[in-house]
mmCIF file of N, CA and C in Angstrom:
data_model
loop_
_atom_site.group_PDB
_atom_site.id
_atom_site.type_symbol
_atom_site.label_atom_id
_atom_site.label_comp_id
_atom_site.label_asym_id
_atom_site.label_seq_id
_atom_site.Cartn_x
_atom_site.Cartn_y
_atom_site.Cartn_z
ATOM 1 N N GLN A 233 41.980 6.794 7.741
ATOM 2 C CA GLN A 233 43.227 6.640 7.008
ATOM 3 C C GLN A 233 43.033 6.747 5.501
ATOM 4 N N LEU A 234 41.876 6.279 5.004
ATOM 5 C CA LEU A 234 41.562 6.328 3.577
ATOM 6 C C LEU A 234 40.163 6.887 3.402
ATOM 7 N N VAL A 235 40.027 7.910 2.548
ATOM 8 C CA VAL A 235 38.732 8.520 2.301
ATOM 9 C C VAL A 235 38.544 8.673 0.803
ATOM 10 N N GLU A 236 37.521 7.985 0.262
ATOM 11 C CA GLU A 236 37.258 8.043 -1.172
ATOM 12 C C GLU A 236 36.275 9.164 -1.489
ATOM 13 N N SER A 237 36.373 9.632 -2.727
ATOM 14 C CA SER A 237 35.409 10.590 -3.250
ATOM 15 C C SER A 237 35.411 10.475 -4.771
ATOM 16 N N GLY A 238 34.417 11.096 -5.397
ATOM 17 C CA GLY A 238 34.396 11.155 -6.848
ATOM 18 C C GLY A 238 33.398 10.253 -7.536
ATOM 19 N N GLY A 239 32.708 9.422 -6.768
ATOM 20 C CA GLY A 239 31.715 8.568 -7.388
ATOM 21 C C GLY A 239 30.498 9.367 -7.837
ATOM 22 N N GLY A 240 29.596 8.678 -8.533
ATOM 23 C CA GLY A 240 28.390 9.345 -8.998
ATOM 24 C C GLY A 240 27.713 8.570 -10.094
ATOM 25 N N LEU A 241 26.771 9.246 -10.736
ATOM 26 C CA LEU A 241 26.008 8.654 -11.837
ATOM 27 C C LEU A 241 26.565 9.184 -13.155
ATOM 28 N N VAL A 242 26.847 8.273 -14.064
ATOM 29 C CA VAL A 242 27.402 8.661 -15.363
ATOM 30 C C VAL A 242 26.785 7.779 -16.439
ATOM 31 N N GLN A 243 26.667 8.329 -17.625
ATOM 32 C CA GLN A 243 26.127 7.549 -18.736
ATOM 33 C C GLN A 243 27.175 6.601 -19.297
ATOM 34 N N PRO A 244 26.743 5.525 -19.915
ATOM 35 C CA PRO A 244 27.710 4.627 -20.569
ATOM 36 C C PRO A 244 28.598 5.399 -21.542
ATOM 37 N N GLY A 245 29.887 5.070 -21.511
ATOM 38 C CA GLY A 245 30.853 5.781 -22.334
ATOM 39 C C GLY A 245 31.464 6.985 -21.659
ATOM 40 N N GLY A 246 30.919 7.373 -20.526
ATOM 41 C CA GLY A 246 31.421 8.533 -19.816
ATOM 42 C C GLY A 246 32.636 8.216 -18.959
ATOM 43 N N SER A 247 33.074 9.236 -18.201
ATOM 44 C CA SER A 247 34.272 9.113 -17.375
ATOM 45 C C SER A 247 34.023 9.618 -15.961
ATOM 46 N N LEU A 248 34.765 9.056 -15.049
ATOM 47 C CA LEU A 248 34.795 9.526 -13.668
ATOM 48 C C LEU A 248 36.220 9.375 -13.162
ATOM 49 N N ARG A 249 36.588 10.239 -12.211
ATOM 50 C CA ARG A 249 37.865 10.060 -11.533
ATOM 51 C C ARG A 249 37.599 9.895 -10.048
ATOM 52 N N LEU A 250 37.967 8.750 -9.529
ATOM 53 C CA LEU A 250 37.860 8.513 -8.096
ATOM 54 C C LEU A 250 39.136 8.978 -7.418
ATOM 55 N N SER A 251 38.965 9.553 -6.244
ATOM 56 C CA SER A 251 40.106 10.020 -5.465
ATOM 57 C C SER A 251 40.121 9.314 -4.121
ATOM 58 N N CYS A 252 41.306 9.048 -3.635
ATOM 59 C CA CYS A 252 41.472 8.433 -2.314
ATOM 60 C C CYS A 252 42.495 9.263 -1.546
ATOM 61 N N ALA A 253 42.025 9.936 -0.516
ATOM 62 C CA ALA A 253 42.920 10.699 0.344
ATOM 63 C C ALA A 253 43.508 9.751 1.381
ATOM 64 N N ALA A 254 44.834 9.685 1.406
ATOM 65 C CA ALA A 254 45.511 8.747 2.298
ATOM 66 C C ALA A 254 46.494 9.495 3.182
ATOM 67 N N SER A 255 46.813 8.897 4.295
ATOM 68 C CA SER A 255 47.818 9.494 5.162
ATOM 69 C C SER A 255 49.199 9.318 4.537
ATOM 70 N N GLU A 256 50.109 10.186 4.928
ATOM 71 C CA GLU A 256 51.486 10.079 4.428
ATOM 72 C C GLU A 256 52.095 8.744 4.834
ATOM 73 N N PHE A 257 51.712 8.273 6.010
ATOM 74 C CA PHE A 257 52.188 6.994 6.528
ATOM 75 C C PHE A 257 51.823 5.859 5.580
ATOM 76 N N ILE A 258 50.592 5.859 5.117
ATOM 77 C CA ILE A 258 50.147 4.782 4.237
ATOM 78 C C ILE A 258 50.834 4.858 2.885
ATOM 79 N N LEU A 259 50.902 6.056 2.322
ATOM 80 C CA LEU A 259 51.513 6.153 0.995
ATOM 81 C C LEU A 259 52.992 5.798 1.029
ATOM 82 N N ARG A 260 53.596 6.004 2.167
ATOM 83 C CA ARG A 260 55.031 5.722 2.251
ATOM 84 C C ARG A 260 55.300 4.231 2.412
ATOM 85 N N LEU A 261 54.384 3.515 3.070
ATOM 86 C CA LEU A 261 54.673 2.129 3.462
ATOM 87 C C LEU A 261 53.798 1.074 2.796
ATOM 88 N N TYR A 262 52.751 1.489 2.089
ATOM 89 C CA TYR A 262 51.794 0.509 1.595
ATOM 90 C C TYR A 262 51.583 0.610 0.082
ATOM 91 N N ALA A 263 51.271 -0.526 -0.516
ATOM 92 C CA ALA A 263 50.705 -0.528 -1.856
ATOM 93 C C ALA A 263 49.229 -0.153 -1.731
ATOM 94 N N VAL A 264 48.710 0.533 -2.704
ATOM 95 C CA VAL A 264 47.314 0.999 -2.636
ATOM 96 C C VAL A 264 46.544 0.491 -3.848
ATOM 97 N N GLY A 265 45.356 0.028 -3.590
ATOM 98 C CA GLY A 265 44.550 -0.496 -4.679
ATOM 99 C C GLY A 265 43.092 -0.117 -4.552
ATOM 100 N N TRP A 266 42.321 -0.491 -5.562
ATOM 101 C CA TRP A 266 40.882 -0.298 -5.561
ATOM 102 C C TRP A 266 40.223 -1.652 -5.805
ATOM 103 N N PHE A 267 39.193 -1.944 -5.044
ATOM 104 C CA PHE A 267 38.351 -3.065 -5.402
ATOM 105 C C PHE A 267 36.905 -2.575 -5.453
ATOM 106 N N ARG A 268 36.070 -3.347 -6.083
ATOM 107 C CA ARG A 268 34.659 -2.968 -6.196
ATOM 108 C C ARG A 268 33.763 -4.134 -5.798
ATOM 109 N N GLN A 269 32.585 -3.767 -5.361
ATOM 110 C CA GLN A 269 31.589 -4.747 -4.932
ATOM 111 C C GLN A 269 30.240 -4.332 -5.493
ATOM 112 N N ALA A 270 29.695 -5.173 -6.334
ATOM 113 C CA ALA A 270 28.366 -4.923 -6.877
ATOM 114 C C ALA A 270 27.367 -5.840 -6.174
ATOM 115 N N PRO A 271 26.092 -5.451 -6.069
ATOM 116 C CA PRO A 271 25.089 -6.284 -5.399
ATOM 117 C C PRO A 271 25.011 -7.673 -6.033
ATOM 118 N N GLY A 272 25.105 -8.685 -5.192
ATOM 119 C CA GLY A 272 24.992 -10.046 -5.681
ATOM 120 C C GLY A 272 26.230 -10.588 -6.364
ATOM 121 N N LYS A 273 27.284 -9.808 -6.385
ATOM 122 C CA LYS A 273 28.518 -10.261 -7.027
ATOM 123 C C LYS A 273 29.650 -10.326 -6.026
ATOM 124 N N GLU A 274 30.657 -11.096 -6.366
ATOM 125 C CA GLU A 274 31.826 -11.194 -5.495
ATOM 126 C C GLU A 274 32.669 -9.919 -5.605
ATOM 127 N N ARG A 275 33.395 -9.666 -4.552
ATOM 128 C CA ARG A 275 34.328 -8.554 -4.561
ATOM 129 C C ARG A 275 35.350 -8.763 -5.659
ATOM 130 N N GLU A 276 35.708 -7.692 -6.346
ATOM 131 C CA GLU A 276 36.652 -7.790 -7.449
ATOM 132 C C GLU A 276 37.758 -6.757 -7.275
ATOM 133 N N LYS A 277 38.978 -7.227 -7.281
ATOM 134 C CA LYS A 277 40.114 -6.324 -7.189
ATOM 135 C C LYS A 277 40.304 -5.680 -8.565
ATOM 136 N N VAL A 278 40.227 -4.366 -8.639
ATOM 137 C CA VAL A 278 40.217 -3.666 -9.910
ATOM 138 C C VAL A 278 41.612 -3.224 -10.335
ATOM 139 N N SER A 279 42.340 -2.642 -9.403
ATOM 140 C CA SER A 279 43.626 -2.069 -9.787
ATOM 141 C C SER A 279 44.509 -1.916 -8.561
ATOM 142 N N CYS A 280 45.820 -1.821 -8.803
ATOM 143 C CA CYS A 280 46.780 -1.658 -7.717
ATOM 144 C C CYS A 280 47.968 -0.854 -8.219
ATOM 145 N N ILE A 281 48.515 -0.042 -7.332
ATOM 146 C CA ILE A 281 49.770 0.634 -7.636
ATOM 147 C C ILE A 281 50.743 0.304 -6.519
ATOM 148 N N SER A 282 51.933 -0.084 -6.891
ATOM 149 C CA SER A 282 52.873 -0.597 -5.909
ATOM 150 C C SER A 282 53.369 0.501 -4.972
ATOM 151 N N LYS A 283 53.941 0.065 -3.864
ATOM 152 C CA LYS A 283 54.448 0.995 -2.852
ATOM 153 C C LYS A 283 55.515 1.913 -3.438
ATOM 154 N N THR A 284 56.298 1.400 -4.330
ATOM 155 C CA THR A 284 57.396 2.176 -4.881
ATOM 156 C C THR A 284 57.051 2.821 -6.221
ATOM 157 N N ASP A 285 55.775 2.751 -6.624
ATOM 158 C CA ASP A 285 55.315 3.309 -7.894
ATOM 159 C C ASP A 285 55.927 2.639 -9.113
ATOM 160 N N ILE A 286 56.522 1.491 -8.927
ATOM 161 C CA ILE A 286 57.163 0.818 -10.050
ATOM 162 C C ILE A 286 56.134 0.156 -10.950
ATOM 163 N N GLY A 287 55.127 -0.442 -10.339
ATOM 164 C CA GLY A 287 54.204 -1.218 -11.144
ATOM 165 C C GLY A 287 52.752 -0.918 -10.863
ATOM 166 N N THR A 288 51.927 -1.168 -11.860
ATOM 167 C CA THR A 288 50.480 -1.074 -11.712
ATOM 168 C C THR A 288 49.861 -2.369 -12.226
ATOM 169 N N GLU A 289 48.709 -2.678 -11.688
ATOM 170 C CA GLU A 289 47.992 -3.888 -12.090
ATOM 171 C C GLU A 289 46.534 -3.541 -12.344
ATOM 172 N N TYR A 290 45.932 -4.263 -13.274
ATOM 173 C CA TYR A 290 44.520 -4.062 -13.575
ATOM 174 C C TYR A 290 43.867 -5.406 -13.842
ATOM 175 N N VAL A 291 42.616 -5.517 -13.420
ATOM 176 C CA VAL A 291 41.845 -6.683 -13.815
ATOM 177 C C VAL A 291 41.562 -6.571 -15.317
ATOM 178 N N ASP A 292 41.462 -7.709 -15.985
ATOM 179 C CA ASP A 292 41.337 -7.695 -17.454
ATOM 180 C C ASP A 292 40.163 -6.847 -17.937
ATOM 181 N N SER A 293 39.085 -6.829 -17.193
ATOM 182 C CA SER A 293 37.878 -6.146 -17.654
ATOM 183 C C SER A 293 38.018 -4.623 -17.711
ATOM 184 N N VAL A 294 39.054 -4.064 -17.080
ATOM 185 C CA VAL A 294 39.208 -2.603 -17.086
ATOM 186 C C VAL A 294 40.478 -2.157 -17.791
ATOM 187 N N LYS A 295 41.284 -3.093 -18.249
ATOM 188 C CA LYS A 295 42.535 -2.732 -18.921
ATOM 189 C C LYS A 295 42.245 -1.869 -20.147
ATOM 190 N N GLY A 296 43.015 -0.805 -20.292
ATOM 191 C CA GLY A 296 42.824 0.111 -21.404
ATOM 192 C C GLY A 296 41.780 1.175 -21.139
ATOM 193 N N ARG A 297 41.018 1.022 -20.065
ATOM 194 C CA ARG A 297 39.969 2.007 -19.741
ATOM 195 C C ARG A 297 40.252 2.734 -18.426
ATOM 196 N N PHE A 298 40.837 2.047 -17.459
ATOM 197 C CA PHE A 298 41.105 2.626 -16.150
ATOM 198 C C PHE A 298 42.601 2.871 -15.988
ATOM 199 N N THR A 299 42.932 3.923 -15.252
ATOM 200 C CA THR A 299 44.328 4.238 -14.954
ATOM 201 C C THR A 299 44.452 4.622 -13.482
ATOM 202 N N ILE A 300 45.342 3.939 -12.784
ATOM 203 C CA ILE A 300 45.595 4.259 -11.374
ATOM 204 C C ILE A 300 46.871 5.084 -11.289
ATOM 205 N N SER A 301 46.874 6.038 -10.371
ATOM 206 C CA SER A 301 48.059 6.862 -10.181
ATOM 207 C C SER A 301 48.092 7.345 -8.736
ATOM 208 N N ARG A 302 49.238 7.811 -8.325
ATOM 209 C CA ARG A 302 49.359 8.327 -6.966
ATOM 210 C C ARG A 302 50.162 9.620 -6.992
ATOM 211 N N ASP A 303 49.819 10.534 -6.103
ATOM 212 C CA ASP A 303 50.524 11.794 -5.925
ATOM 213 C C ASP A 303 51.022 11.825 -4.496
ATOM 214 N N ASN A 304 52.293 11.547 -4.324
ATOM 215 C CA ASN A 304 52.850 11.436 -2.981
ATOM 216 C C ASN A 304 53.025 12.797 -2.304
ATOM 217 N N VAL A 305 52.916 13.871 -3.055
ATOM 218 C CA VAL A 305 52.988 15.212 -2.463
ATOM 219 C C VAL A 305 51.637 15.581 -1.859
ATOM 220 N N LYS A 306 50.570 15.291 -2.600
ATOM 221 C CA LYS A 306 49.212 15.595 -2.119
ATOM 222 C C LYS A 306 48.629 14.459 -1.288
ATOM 223 N N ASN A 307 49.340 13.343 -1.174
ATOM 224 C CA ASN A 307 48.856 12.171 -0.440
ATOM 225 C C ASN A 307 47.529 11.671 -1.013
ATOM 226 N N MET A 308 47.519 11.510 -2.319
ATOM 227 C CA MET A 308 46.300 11.080 -2.993
ATOM 228 C C MET A 308 46.589 9.909 -3.927
ATOM 229 N N VAL A 309 45.594 9.068 -4.096
ATOM 230 C CA VAL A 309 45.617 8.016 -5.106
ATOM 231 C C VAL A 309 44.365 8.202 -5.958
ATOM 232 N N TYR A 310 44.527 8.074 -7.254
ATOM 233 C CA TYR A 310 43.417 8.317 -8.172
ATOM 234 C C TYR A 310 43.121 7.079 -9.007
ATOM 235 N N LEU A 311 41.878 6.961 -9.411
ATOM 236 C CA LEU A 311 41.491 5.950 -10.385
ATOM 237 C C LEU A 311 40.696 6.667 -11.464
ATOM 238 N N GLN A 312 41.330 6.888 -12.606
ATOM 239 C CA GLN A 312 40.662 7.488 -13.741
ATOM 240 C C GLN A 312 39.933 6.406 -14.508
ATOM 241 N N MET A 313 38.635 6.573 -14.661
ATOM 242 C CA MET A 313 37.815 5.555 -15.310
ATOM 243 C C MET A 313 37.185 6.156 -16.563
ATOM 244 N N ASN A 314 37.554 5.631 -17.706
ATOM 245 C CA ASN A 314 37.025 6.088 -18.991
ATOM 246 C C ASN A 314 36.211 4.989 -19.654
ATOM 247 N N SER A 315 35.445 5.366 -20.634
ATOM 248 C CA SER A 315 34.623 4.411 -21.391
ATOM 249 C C SER A 315 33.840 3.502 -20.461
ATOM 250 N N LEU A 316 33.184 4.090 -19.501
ATOM 251 C CA LEU A 316 32.482 3.316 -18.478
ATOM 252 C C LEU A 316 31.331 2.523 -19.066
ATOM 253 N N LYS A 317 31.121 1.348 -18.487
ATOM 254 C CA LYS A 317 30.073 0.434 -18.926
ATOM 255 C C LYS A 317 29.120 0.175 -17.760
ATOM 256 N N PRO A 318 27.899 -0.223 -18.053
ATOM 257 C CA PRO A 318 26.968 -0.539 -16.960
ATOM 258 C C PRO A 318 27.525 -1.583 -15.992
ATOM 259 N N GLU A 319 28.307 -2.502 -16.477
ATOM 260 C CA GLU A 319 28.872 -3.530 -15.602
ATOM 261 C C GLU A 319 29.954 -3.001 -14.673
ATOM 262 N N ASP A 320 30.360 -1.748 -14.832
ATOM 263 C CA ASP A 320 31.286 -1.120 -13.890
ATOM 264 C C ASP A 320 30.552 -0.593 -12.650
ATOM 265 N N THR A 321 29.244 -0.637 -12.669
ATOM 266 C CA THR A 321 28.457 -0.167 -11.528
ATOM 267 C C THR A 321 28.774 -0.982 -10.282
ATOM 268 N N ALA A 322 29.171 -0.290 -9.222
ATOM 269 C CA ALA A 322 29.555 -0.959 -7.976
ATOM 270 C C ALA A 322 29.936 0.103 -6.952
ATOM 271 N N VAL A 323 30.129 -0.343 -5.725
ATOM 272 C CA VAL A 323 30.780 0.499 -4.730
ATOM 273 C C VAL A 323 32.276 0.243 -4.847
ATOM 274 N N TYR A 324 33.031 1.314 -4.957
ATOM 275 C CA TYR A 324 34.472 1.218 -5.112
ATOM 276 C C TYR A 324 35.154 1.594 -3.801
ATOM 277 N N TYR A 325 36.088 0.743 -3.392
ATOM 278 C CA TYR A 325 36.790 0.932 -2.134
ATOM 279 C C TYR A 325 38.284 1.116 -2.391
ATOM 280 N N CYS A 326 38.855 2.057 -1.704
ATOM 281 C CA CYS A 326 40.303 2.254 -1.697
ATOM 282 C C CYS A 326 40.883 1.414 -0.568
ATOM 283 N N THR A 327 41.966 0.701 -0.841
ATOM 284 C CA THR A 327 42.536 -0.219 0.128
ATOM 285 C C THR A 327 44.057 -0.092 0.163
ATOM 286 N N ALA A 328 44.624 -0.424 1.296
ATOM 287 C CA ALA A 328 46.076 -0.363 1.467
ATOM 288 C C ALA A 328 46.588 -1.719 1.933
ATOM 289 N N TYR A 329 47.668 -2.174 1.269
ATOM 290 C CA TYR A 329 48.227 -3.495 1.521
ATOM 291 C C TYR A 329 49.636 -3.362 2.079
ATOM 292 N N PRO A 330 49.944 -4.140 3.113
ATOM 293 C CA PRO A 330 51.252 -4.023 3.778
ATOM 294 C C PRO A 330 52.355 -4.740 3.027
ATOM 295 N N GLY A 331 52.596 -4.374 1.826
ATOM 296 C CA GLY A 331 53.643 -4.994 1.048
ATOM 297 C C GLY A 331 53.947 -4.159 -0.163
ATOM 298 N N VAL A 332 54.756 -4.703 -1.023
ATOM 299 C CA VAL A 332 55.127 -3.977 -2.236
ATOM 300 C C VAL A 332 53.946 -3.922 -3.212
ATOM 301 N N SER A 333 53.158 -5.011 -3.252
ATOM 302 C CA SER A 333 52.029 -5.065 -4.170
ATOM 303 C C SER A 333 50.748 -5.327 -3.388
ATOM 304 N N CYS A 334 49.650 -5.499 -4.101
ATOM 305 C CA CYS A 334 48.342 -5.670 -3.452
ATOM 306 C C CYS A 334 47.995 -7.139 -3.246
ATOM 307 N N ALA A 335 48.950 -7.970 -2.959
ATOM 308 C CA ALA A 335 48.685 -9.378 -2.699
ATOM 309 C C ALA A 335 48.163 -9.564 -1.277
ATOM 310 N N GLY A 336 47.376 -10.604 -1.094
ATOM 311 C CA GLY A 336 46.895 -10.913 0.245
ATOM 312 C C GLY A 336 45.760 -10.004 0.698
ATOM 313 N N LEU A 337 45.618 -9.882 1.997
ATOM 314 C CA LEU A 337 44.530 -9.105 2.585
ATOM 315 C C LEU A 337 44.952 -7.650 2.796
ATOM 316 N N TYR A 338 43.991 -6.752 2.584
ATOM 317 C CA TYR A 338 44.305 -5.355 2.851
ATOM 318 C C TYR A 338 44.310 -5.095 4.354
ATOM 319 N N GLU A 339 45.002 -4.062 4.731
ATOM 320 C CA GLU A 339 45.067 -3.688 6.148
ATOM 321 C C GLU A 339 44.171 -2.490 6.439
ATOM 322 N N TYR A 340 43.967 -1.641 5.449
ATOM 323 C CA TYR A 340 43.100 -0.475 5.601
ATOM 324 C C TYR A 340 42.144 -0.419 4.415
ATOM 325 N N ARG A 341 40.945 0.080 4.706
ATOM 326 C CA ARG A 341 39.946 0.239 3.670
ATOM 327 C C ARG A 341 39.131 1.479 3.932
ATOM 328 N N GLY A 342 38.790 2.193 2.861
ATOM 329 C CA GLY A 342 37.936 3.359 3.004
ATOM 330 C C GLY A 342 36.475 2.973 3.112
ATOM 331 N N GLN A 343 35.611 3.977 3.172
ATOM 332 C CA GLN A 343 34.181 3.731 3.364
ATOM 333 C C GLN A 343 33.460 3.407 2.065
ATOM 334 N N GLY A 344 34.116 3.636 0.940
ATOM 335 C CA GLY A 344 33.535 3.313 -0.357
ATOM 336 C C GLY A 344 32.832 4.493 -0.998
ATOM 337 N N THR A 345 32.782 4.466 -2.316
ATOM 338 C CA THR A 345 32.056 5.481 -3.073
ATOM 339 C C THR A 345 31.293 4.779 -4.196
ATOM 340 N N GLN A 346 30.034 5.170 -4.369
ATOM 341 C CA GLN A 346 29.162 4.497 -5.325
ATOM 342 C C GLN A 346 29.412 5.028 -6.726
ATOM 343 N N VAL A 347 29.581 4.113 -7.662
ATOM 344 C CA VAL A 347 29.658 4.447 -9.083
ATOM 345 C C VAL A 347 28.500 3.759 -9.789
ATOM 346 N N THR A 348 27.689 4.535 -10.477
ATOM 347 C CA THR A 348 26.547 3.994 -11.204
ATOM 348 C C THR A 348 26.648 4.425 -12.659
ATOM 349 N N VAL A 349 26.665 3.446 -13.546
ATOM 350 C CA VAL A 349 26.740 3.715 -14.982
ATOM 351 C C VAL A 349 25.417 3.302 -15.605
ATOM 352 N N SER A 350 24.665 4.292 -16.018
ATOM 353 C CA SER A 350 23.328 4.025 -16.527
ATOM 354 C C SER A 350 22.865 5.165 -17.408
ATOM 355 N N SER A 351 22.051 4.834 -18.391
ATOM 356 C CA SER A 351 21.463 5.865 -19.241
ATOM 357 C C SER A 351 20.077 6.252 -18.737
#
């Protein structure tokens, strides 16, 4: 239902765009978000875009650097990540929530894509 791509190795200050291919069913009925998991750290919800595209949310640590968007024609959700820092290194997961926003538990999750920020 959700397939991520776009991760990789990038130097500090660089950019990456993560893509999440979703079914039309999910984009029509679910809010979609990204969370990340780094080794030894707790899972962190990074960003969310509402089911109706009205609102977006970001964790404070990525505000001003990351932008989430969705293309309902291509059935894609994107996470544009700029000014990347080593602390952004993690596996990033695309998730779908059965509501207007990304509150509560996700119902679908992709397999994850590794993002490594290092010089």
